[in-house]
mmCIF file of N, CA and C in Angstrom:
data_model
loop_
_atom_site.group_PDB
_atom_site.id
_atom_site.type_symbol
_atom_site.label_atom_id
_atom_site.label_comp_id
_atom_site.label_asym_id
_atom_site.label_seq_id
_atom_site.Cartn_x
_atom_site.Cartn_y
_atom_site.Cartn_z
ATOM 1 N N MET A 12 0.832 -1.163 0.000
ATOM 2 C CA MET A 12 0.000 0.000 0.000
ATOM 3 C C MET A 12 0.890 1.245 0.000
ATOM 4 N N GLU A 13 0.563 2.192 -0.886
ATOM 5 C CA GLU A 13 1.341 3.429 -0.974
ATOM 6 C C GLU A 13 0.897 4.414 0.093
ATOM 7 N N GLU A 14 1.864 5.180 0.546
ATOM 8 C CA GLU A 14 1.571 6.189 1.556
ATOM 9 C C GLU A 14 1.517 7.553 0.885
ATOM 10 N N TYR A 15 0.457 8.275 1.121
ATOM 11 C CA TYR A 15 0.298 9.601 0.542
ATOM 12 C C TYR A 15 0.464 10.653 1.629
ATOM 13 N N ILE A 16 1.229 11.651 1.306
ATOM 14 C CA ILE A 16 1.408 12.763 2.226
ATOM 15 C C ILE A 16 0.637 13.947 1.670
ATOM 16 N N ILE A 17 -0.270 14.439 2.465
ATOM 17 C CA ILE A 17 -1.071 15.587 2.047
ATOM 18 C C ILE A 17 -0.239 16.842 2.272
ATOM 19 N N PRO A 18 -0.011 17.615 1.213
ATOM 20 C CA PRO A 18 0.790 18.833 1.393
ATOM 21 C C PRO A 18 0.075 19.840 2.288
ATOM 22 N N ARG A 19 0.859 20.539 3.073
ATOM 23 C CA ARG A 19 0.317 21.563 3.967
ATOM 24 C C ARG A 19 -0.142 22.748 3.133
ATOM 25 N N ARG A 20 -1.368 23.160 3.340
ATOM 26 C CA ARG A 20 -1.905 24.306 2.607
ATOM 27 C C ARG A 20 -1.551 25.598 3.313
ATOM 28 N N LYS A 21 -1.335 26.619 2.519
ATOM 29 C CA LYS A 21 -1.149 27.945 3.092
ATOM 30 C C LYS A 21 -2.491 28.434 3.606
ATOM 31 N N ARG A 22 -2.434 29.174 4.694
ATOM 32 C CA ARG A 22 -3.658 29.742 5.255
ATOM 33 C C ARG A 22 -3.871 31.150 4.721
ATOM 34 N N ILE A 23 -5.114 31.551 4.685
ATOM 35 C CA ILE A 23 -5.458 32.939 4.381
ATOM 36 C C ILE A 23 -5.498 33.658 5.724
ATOM 37 N N PRO A 24 -4.669 34.674 5.911
ATOM 38 C CA PRO A 24 -4.555 35.301 7.231
ATOM 39 C C PRO A 24 -5.654 36.323 7.507
ATOM 40 N N TYR A 25 -6.894 35.905 7.433
ATOM 41 C CA TYR A 25 -8.017 36.824 7.625
ATOM 42 C C TYR A 25 -7.987 37.395 9.036
ATOM 43 N N GLY A 26 -7.983 38.704 9.143
ATOM 44 C CA GLY A 26 -7.999 39.369 10.433
ATOM 45 C C GLY A 26 -6.653 39.444 11.124
ATOM 46 N N MET A 27 -5.615 38.877 10.543
ATOM 47 C CA MET A 27 -4.284 38.928 11.153
ATOM 48 C C MET A 27 -3.600 40.221 10.733
ATOM 49 N N MET A 28 -2.981 40.890 11.694
ATOM 50 C CA MET A 28 -2.331 42.163 11.399
ATOM 51 C C MET A 28 -0.865 42.167 11.803
ATOM 52 N N ASN A 29 -0.307 41.001 12.092
ATOM 53 C CA ASN A 29 1.091 40.926 12.491
ATOM 54 C C ASN A 29 1.901 40.355 11.335
ATOM 55 N N PHE A 30 2.655 41.220 10.682
ATOM 56 C CA PHE A 30 3.433 40.846 9.508
ATOM 57 C C PHE A 30 4.392 39.695 9.802
ATOM 58 N N ALA A 31 5.079 39.753 10.937
ATOM 59 C CA ALA A 31 6.064 38.721 11.271
ATOM 60 C C ALA A 31 5.403 37.358 11.443
ATOM 61 N N VAL A 32 4.238 37.311 12.049
ATOM 62 C CA VAL A 32 3.529 36.043 12.248
ATOM 63 C C VAL A 32 3.043 35.493 10.914
ATOM 64 N N ILE A 33 2.539 36.353 10.057
ATOM 65 C CA ILE A 33 2.077 35.916 8.735
ATOM 66 C C ILE A 33 3.230 35.325 7.934
ATOM 67 N N ARG A 34 4.385 35.966 7.983
ATOM 68 C CA ARG A 34 5.555 35.456 7.263
ATOM 69 C C ARG A 34 6.081 34.177 7.908
ATOM 70 N N ARG A 35 6.122 34.143 9.236
ATOM 71 C CA ARG A 35 6.626 32.964 9.946
ATOM 72 C C ARG A 35 5.746 31.744 9.678
ATOM 73 N N ASP A 36 4.429 31.952 9.665
ATOM 74 C CA ASP A 36 3.488 30.848 9.481
ATOM 75 C C ASP A 36 3.248 30.512 8.016
ATOM 76 N N ASP A 37 3.946 31.194 7.117
ATOM 77 C CA ASP A 37 3.855 30.940 5.675
ATOM 78 C C ASP A 37 2.422 31.058 5.158
ATOM 79 N N CYS A 38 1.742 32.105 5.597
ATOM 80 C CA CYS A 38 0.385 32.380 5.114
ATOM 81 C C CYS A 38 0.468 33.110 3.777
ATOM 82 N N TYR A 39 -0.649 33.152 3.083
ATOM 83 C CA TYR A 39 -0.698 33.954 1.868
ATOM 84 C C TYR A 39 -0.452 35.410 2.230
ATOM 85 N N TYR A 40 0.323 36.094 1.399
ATOM 86 C CA TYR A 40 0.618 37.508 1.644
ATOM 87 C C TYR A 40 0.790 38.196 0.301
ATOM 88 N N VAL A 41 0.053 39.280 0.088
ATOM 89 C CA VAL A 41 0.200 40.087 -1.120
ATOM 90 C C VAL A 41 1.310 41.088 -0.851
ATOM 91 N N ASP A 42 2.388 40.993 -1.607
ATOM 92 C CA ASP A 42 3.577 41.819 -1.383
ATOM 93 C C ASP A 42 3.288 43.278 -1.720
ATOM 94 N N LYS A 43 3.272 44.105 -0.696
ATOM 95 C CA LYS A 43 3.065 45.542 -0.880
ATOM 96 C C LYS A 43 4.350 46.314 -0.635
ATOM 97 N N THR A 44 5.467 45.595 -0.523
ATOM 98 C CA THR A 44 6.734 46.268 -0.228
ATOM 99 C C THR A 44 7.238 47.094 -1.399
ATOM 100 N N GLN A 45 6.707 46.882 -2.597
ATOM 101 C CA GLN A 45 7.144 47.689 -3.738
ATOM 102 C C GLN A 45 6.704 49.144 -3.597
ATOM 103 N N PHE A 46 5.798 49.415 -2.654
ATOM 104 C CA PHE A 46 5.340 50.783 -2.429
ATOM 105 C C PHE A 46 6.219 51.552 -1.444
ATOM 106 N N ILE A 47 7.139 50.891 -0.772
ATOM 107 C CA ILE A 47 7.989 51.566 0.214
ATOM 108 C C ILE A 47 8.793 52.698 -0.417
ATOM 109 N N PRO A 48 9.461 52.506 -1.562
ATOM 110 C CA PRO A 48 10.180 53.640 -2.161
ATOM 111 C C PRO A 48 9.258 54.819 -2.493
ATOM 112 N N MET A 49 8.045 54.544 -2.937
ATOM 113 C CA MET A 49 7.095 55.606 -3.249
ATOM 114 C C MET A 49 6.697 56.359 -1.977
ATOM 115 N N ILE A 50 6.504 55.636 -0.888
ATOM 116 C CA ILE A 50 6.166 56.276 0.383
ATOM 117 C C ILE A 50 7.320 57.158 0.842
ATOM 118 N N GLU A 51 8.548 56.662 0.694
ATOM 119 C CA GLU A 51 9.719 57.434 1.117
ATOM 120 C C GLU A 51 9.917 58.695 0.281
ATOM 121 N N GLU A 52 9.502 58.663 -0.976
ATOM 122 C CA GLU A 52 9.689 59.811 -1.860
ATOM 123 C C GLU A 52 8.543 60.821 -1.783
ATOM 124 N N ALA A 53 7.490 60.502 -1.037
ATOM 125 C CA ALA A 53 6.363 61.429 -0.897
ATOM 126 C C ALA A 53 6.846 62.701 -0.217
ATOM 127 N N ASP A 54 6.298 63.841 -0.644
ATOM 128 C CA ASP A 54 6.740 65.131 -0.114
ATOM 129 C C ASP A 54 6.593 65.243 1.397
ATOM 130 N N LYS A 55 5.381 65.450 1.871
ATOM 131 C CA LYS A 55 5.176 65.641 3.304
ATOM 132 C C LYS A 55 4.315 64.545 3.904
ATOM 133 N N PHE A 56 3.210 64.251 3.250
ATOM 134 C CA PHE A 56 2.257 63.304 3.789
ATOM 135 C C PHE A 56 1.957 62.240 2.749
ATOM 136 N N PHE A 57 1.638 61.075 3.242
ATOM 137 C CA PHE A 57 1.197 59.998 2.376
ATOM 138 C C PHE A 57 -0.148 59.541 2.926
ATOM 139 N N PHE A 58 -1.212 59.893 2.224
ATOM 140 C CA PHE A 58 -2.563 59.584 2.676
ATOM 141 C C PHE A 58 -2.919 58.183 2.223
ATOM 142 N N PHE A 59 -3.133 57.309 3.176
ATOM 143 C CA PHE A 59 -3.334 55.889 2.910
ATOM 144 C C PHE A 59 -4.789 55.543 3.190
ATOM 145 N N ILE A 60 -5.617 55.545 2.144
ATOM 146 C CA ILE A 60 -7.045 55.301 2.327
ATOM 147 C C ILE A 60 -7.462 54.051 1.556
ATOM 148 N N ARG A 61 -8.133 53.173 2.252
ATOM 149 C CA ARG A 61 -8.672 51.942 1.679
ATOM 150 C C ARG A 61 -9.906 51.564 2.483
ATOM 151 N N PRO A 62 -10.807 50.787 1.905
ATOM 152 C CA PRO A 62 -11.979 50.332 2.674
ATOM 153 C C PRO A 62 -11.565 49.394 3.816
ATOM 154 N N CYS A 63 -12.518 49.109 4.677
ATOM 155 C CA CYS A 63 -12.271 48.175 5.775
ATOM 156 C C CYS A 63 -11.803 46.826 5.238
ATOM 157 N N ARG A 64 -10.909 46.187 5.978
ATOM 158 C CA ARG A 64 -10.395 44.837 5.689
ATOM 159 C C ARG A 64 -9.542 44.789 4.419
ATOM 160 N N PHE A 65 -8.921 45.894 4.036
ATOM 161 C CA PHE A 65 -8.060 45.923 2.858
ATOM 162 C C PHE A 65 -6.578 45.933 3.213
ATOM 163 N N GLY A 66 -6.230 45.692 4.480
ATOM 164 C CA GLY A 66 -4.840 45.527 4.854
ATOM 165 C C GLY A 66 -4.093 46.773 5.280
ATOM 166 N N LYS A 67 -4.808 47.804 5.708
ATOM 167 C CA LYS A 67 -4.119 49.028 6.148
ATOM 168 C C LYS A 67 -3.259 48.765 7.377
ATOM 169 N N SER A 68 -3.822 48.126 8.384
ATOM 170 C CA SER A 68 -3.075 47.858 9.619
ATOM 171 C C SER A 68 -1.913 46.912 9.363
ATOM 172 N N LEU A 69 -2.121 45.915 8.518
ATOM 173 C CA LEU A 69 -1.039 44.990 8.185
ATOM 174 C C LEU A 69 0.083 45.713 7.451
ATOM 175 N N THR A 70 -0.255 46.626 6.563
ATOM 176 C CA THR A 70 0.771 47.381 5.839
ATOM 177 C C THR A 70 1.562 48.267 6.795
ATOM 178 N N VAL A 71 0.887 48.911 7.727
ATOM 179 C CA VAL A 71 1.588 49.735 8.721
ATOM 180 C C VAL A 71 2.484 48.853 9.582
ATOM 181 N N ASN A 72 2.009 47.668 9.951
ATOM 182 C CA ASN A 72 2.826 46.748 10.737
ATOM 183 C C ASN A 72 4.040 46.279 9.945
ATOM 184 N N MET A 73 3.856 46.044 8.640
ATOM 185 C CA MET A 73 4.977 45.667 7.778
ATOM 186 C C MET A 73 6.015 46.785 7.756
ATOM 187 N N LEU A 74 5.553 48.039 7.666
ATOM 188 C CA LEU A 74 6.472 49.179 7.681
ATOM 189 C C LEU A 74 7.208 49.275 9.015
ATOM 190 N N GLN A 75 6.525 48.970 10.112
ATOM 191 C CA GLN A 75 7.186 48.960 11.419
ATOM 192 C C GLN A 75 8.340 47.965 11.426
ATOM 193 N N HIS A 76 8.102 46.782 10.909
ATOM 194 C CA HIS A 76 9.159 45.771 10.863
ATOM 195 C C HIS A 76 10.285 46.187 9.922
ATOM 196 N N TYR A 77 9.952 46.859 8.846
ATOM 197 C CA TYR A 77 10.978 47.281 7.889
ATOM 198 C C TYR A 77 11.897 48.336 8.493
ATOM 199 N N TYR A 78 11.334 49.280 9.218
ATOM 200 C CA TYR A 78 12.129 50.389 9.747
ATOM 201 C C TYR A 78 12.664 50.151 11.165
ATOM 202 N N ASP A 79 12.289 49.066 11.804
ATOM 203 C CA ASP A 79 12.722 48.790 13.176
ATOM 204 C C ASP A 79 14.181 48.347 13.193
ATOM 205 N N ILE A 80 15.045 49.196 13.706
ATOM 206 C CA ILE A 80 16.474 48.893 13.755
ATOM 207 C C ILE A 80 16.749 47.694 14.661
ATOM 208 N N LEU A 81 15.889 47.467 15.655
ATOM 209 C CA LEU A 81 16.078 46.333 16.556
ATOM 210 C C LEU A 81 15.733 44.998 15.893
ATOM 211 N N ALA A 82 15.028 45.036 14.775
ATOM 212 C CA ALA A 82 14.657 43.816 14.058
ATOM 213 C C ALA A 82 15.563 43.569 12.856
ATOM 214 N N LYS A 83 16.712 44.222 12.833
ATOM 215 C CA LYS A 83 17.625 44.102 11.695
ATOM 216 C C LYS A 83 18.052 42.654 11.448
ATOM 217 N N ASN A 84 18.222 41.874 12.519
ATOM 218 C CA ASN A 84 18.647 40.482 12.364
ATOM 219 C C ASN A 84 17.557 39.591 11.763
ATOM 220 N N LYS A 85 16.316 40.067 11.711
ATOM 221 C CA LYS A 85 15.209 39.302 11.127
ATOM 222 C C LYS A 85 14.889 39.734 9.696
ATOM 223 N N PHE A 86 15.635 40.692 9.169
ATOM 224 C CA PHE A 86 15.305 41.271 7.864
ATOM 225 C C PHE A 86 15.232 40.210 6.764
ATOM 226 N N ASP A 87 16.236 39.357 6.667
ATOM 227 C CA ASP A 87 16.250 38.355 5.596
ATOM 228 C C ASP A 87 15.089 37.374 5.716
ATOM 229 N N ALA A 88 14.749 36.973 6.927
ATOM 230 C CA ALA A 88 13.639 36.040 7.116
ATOM 231 C C ALA A 88 12.307 36.679 6.742
ATOM 232 N N LEU A 89 12.148 37.959 7.063
ATOM 233 C CA LEU A 89 10.875 38.628 6.799
ATOM 234 C C LEU A 89 10.759 39.152 5.374
ATOM 235 N N PHE A 90 11.848 39.713 4.844
ATOM 236 C CA PHE A 90 11.770 40.437 3.577
ATOM 237 C C PHE A 90 12.626 39.840 2.461
ATOM 238 N N GLY A 91 13.397 38.809 2.747
ATOM 239 C CA GLY A 91 14.359 38.288 1.778
ATOM 240 C C GLY A 91 13.791 37.961 0.414
ATOM 241 N N ASP A 92 12.624 37.338 0.362
ATOM 242 C CA ASP A 92 12.056 36.940 -0.931
ATOM 243 C C ASP A 92 11.019 37.932 -1.457
ATOM 244 N N LEU A 93 10.835 39.043 -0.766
ATOM 245 C CA LEU A 93 9.893 40.068 -1.219
ATOM 246 C C LEU A 93 10.620 41.122 -2.054
ATOM 247 N N TYR A 94 9.866 41.998 -2.674
ATOM 248 C CA TYR A 94 10.446 43.033 -3.535
ATOM 249 C C TYR A 94 11.499 43.852 -2.800
ATOM 250 N N ILE A 95 11.171 44.312 -1.605
ATOM 251 C CA ILE A 95 12.077 45.209 -0.888
ATOM 252 C C ILE A 95 13.318 44.468 -0.398
ATOM 253 N N GLY A 96 13.236 43.174 -0.233
ATOM 254 C CA GLY A 96 14.413 42.389 0.138
ATOM 255 C C GLY A 96 15.422 42.329 -0.987
ATOM 256 N N LYS A 97 14.923 42.375 -2.215
ATOM 257 C CA LYS A 97 15.795 42.346 -3.397
ATOM 258 C C LYS A 97 16.175 43.745 -3.864
ATOM 259 N N HIS A 98 15.404 44.755 -3.452
ATOM 260 C CA HIS A 98 15.647 46.150 -3.835
ATOM 261 C C HIS A 98 15.545 47.048 -2.601
ATOM 262 N N PRO A 99 16.414 46.867 -1.605
ATOM 263 C CA PRO A 99 16.287 47.670 -0.379
ATOM 264 C C PRO A 99 16.534 49.150 -0.627
ATOM 265 N N THR A 100 15.870 49.967 0.169
ATOM 266 C CA THR A 100 16.073 51.411 0.067
ATOM 267 C C THR A 100 17.311 51.783 0.873
ATOM 268 N N PRO A 101 17.943 52.905 0.533
ATOM 269 C CA PRO A 101 19.162 53.287 1.271
ATOM 270 C C PRO A 101 18.879 53.712 2.699
#
C-alpha cells in the first residue's frame, strides 16, 4: 500500500495584522513592499485610504518591521524573498 502525504496548505490570514507572524506561518501575503520607495519619496504626507479589511493595519505593521532597527537580524527572514528584500532602500 502506498503512503500519501497531504501537502500543507497555506492559510489565508483573515484578520491577522502581524506581519512577522504571517511570514513565519507561511500564510498567503500580497507583497506591498514595492510601495515603500514611493512612500519614502512622498513630499510631506502619504494619505493611505482603503476600505475596511483591505490591509491598512497589516501594511503599517509591515512598515514597522521594515524600519525597526532592533529587528535588523530578522530582515532576511521577513523580507528576503519580497520586492524590498531584493531592492532595499538606502
